[in-house]
Tab-separated table of C-alpha atoms in Angstrom:
chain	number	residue	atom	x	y	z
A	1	UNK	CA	0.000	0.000	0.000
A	2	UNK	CA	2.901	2.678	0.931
A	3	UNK	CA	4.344	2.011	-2.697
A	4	UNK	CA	1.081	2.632	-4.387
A	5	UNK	CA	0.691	5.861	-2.137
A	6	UNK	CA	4.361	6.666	-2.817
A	7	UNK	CA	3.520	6.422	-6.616
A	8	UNK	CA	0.632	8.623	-6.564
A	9	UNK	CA	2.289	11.197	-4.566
A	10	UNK	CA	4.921	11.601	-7.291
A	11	UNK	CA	2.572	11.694	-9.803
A	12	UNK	CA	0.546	14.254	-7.880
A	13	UNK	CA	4.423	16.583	-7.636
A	14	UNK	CA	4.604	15.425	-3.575
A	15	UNK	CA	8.112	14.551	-3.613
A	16	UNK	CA	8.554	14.902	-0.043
A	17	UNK	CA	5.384	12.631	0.564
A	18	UNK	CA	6.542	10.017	-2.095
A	19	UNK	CA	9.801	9.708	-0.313
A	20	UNK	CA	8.277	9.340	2.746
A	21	UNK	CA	5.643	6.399	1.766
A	22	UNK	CA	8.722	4.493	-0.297
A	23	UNK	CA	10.888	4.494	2.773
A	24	UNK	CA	8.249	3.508	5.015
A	25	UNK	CA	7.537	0.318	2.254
A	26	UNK	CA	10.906	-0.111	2.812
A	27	UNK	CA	11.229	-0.631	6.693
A	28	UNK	CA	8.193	-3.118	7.272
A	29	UNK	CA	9.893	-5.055	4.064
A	30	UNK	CA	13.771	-3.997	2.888
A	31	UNK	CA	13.925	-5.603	-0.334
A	32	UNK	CA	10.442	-4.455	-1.717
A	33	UNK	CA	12.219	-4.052	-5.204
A	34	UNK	CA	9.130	-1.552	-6.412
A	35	UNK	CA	10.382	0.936	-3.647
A	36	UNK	CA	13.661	0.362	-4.347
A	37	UNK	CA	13.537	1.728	-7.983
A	38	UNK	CA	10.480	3.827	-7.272
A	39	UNK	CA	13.034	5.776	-4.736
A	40	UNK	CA	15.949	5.805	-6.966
A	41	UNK	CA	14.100	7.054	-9.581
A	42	UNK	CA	13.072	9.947	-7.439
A	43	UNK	CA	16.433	10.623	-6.014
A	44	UNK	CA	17.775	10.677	-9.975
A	45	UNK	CA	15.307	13.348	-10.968
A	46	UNK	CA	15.909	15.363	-7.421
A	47	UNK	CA	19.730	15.570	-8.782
A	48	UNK	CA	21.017	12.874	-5.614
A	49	UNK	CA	23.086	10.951	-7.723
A	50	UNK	CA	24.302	9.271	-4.781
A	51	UNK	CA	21.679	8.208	-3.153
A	52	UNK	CA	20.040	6.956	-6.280
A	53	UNK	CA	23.080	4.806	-7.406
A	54	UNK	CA	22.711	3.517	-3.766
A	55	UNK	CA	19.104	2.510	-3.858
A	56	UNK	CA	19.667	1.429	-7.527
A	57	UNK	CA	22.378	-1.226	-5.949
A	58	UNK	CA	20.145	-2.609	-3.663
A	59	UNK	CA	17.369	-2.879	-6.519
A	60	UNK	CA	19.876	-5.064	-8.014
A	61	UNK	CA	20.598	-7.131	-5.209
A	62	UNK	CA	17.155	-8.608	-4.824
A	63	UNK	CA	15.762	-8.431	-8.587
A	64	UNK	CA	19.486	-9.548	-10.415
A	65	UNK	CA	17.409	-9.586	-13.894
A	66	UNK	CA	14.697	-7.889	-13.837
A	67	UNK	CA	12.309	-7.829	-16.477
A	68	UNK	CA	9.926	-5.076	-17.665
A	69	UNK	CA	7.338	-5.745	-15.405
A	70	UNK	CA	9.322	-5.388	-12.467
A	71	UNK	CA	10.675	-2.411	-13.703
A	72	UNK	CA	7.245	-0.448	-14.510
A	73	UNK	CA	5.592	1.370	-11.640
């Protein structure tokens, strides 16, 4: 559910929001890969290069080959 909200957010221009719903996704489960690249994604476009590579890693970690559908949001 905090992905989906984190998704809308962004759409709706609620960066701060959409960051906030992805990382919550992210602490009740760690590898939800749809956060993962959901929040690097965000963190590319905000210019945090870093933190997207970081996030990017991780997506890549638990989804090795992922295929378009994981990759869609």
């Amino acid at each position: 559910a905090y992905v989906n909200a984190g998704i809308c957010a962004r759409r709706a221009g609620d960066q701060a929001s959409a960051e906030d719903f992805f990382q919550r996704a992210l602490k009740l489960k760690p590898g939800d890969a749809r956060a993962l690249i959901n929040l690097s994604q965000l963190y590319y476009a905000r210019g945090d290069i870093a933190q997207a590579k970081a996030n990017l890693t991780r997506f890549m970690q638990v989804v090795p080959s992922p295929d378009a559908g994981t990759l869609l949001y």
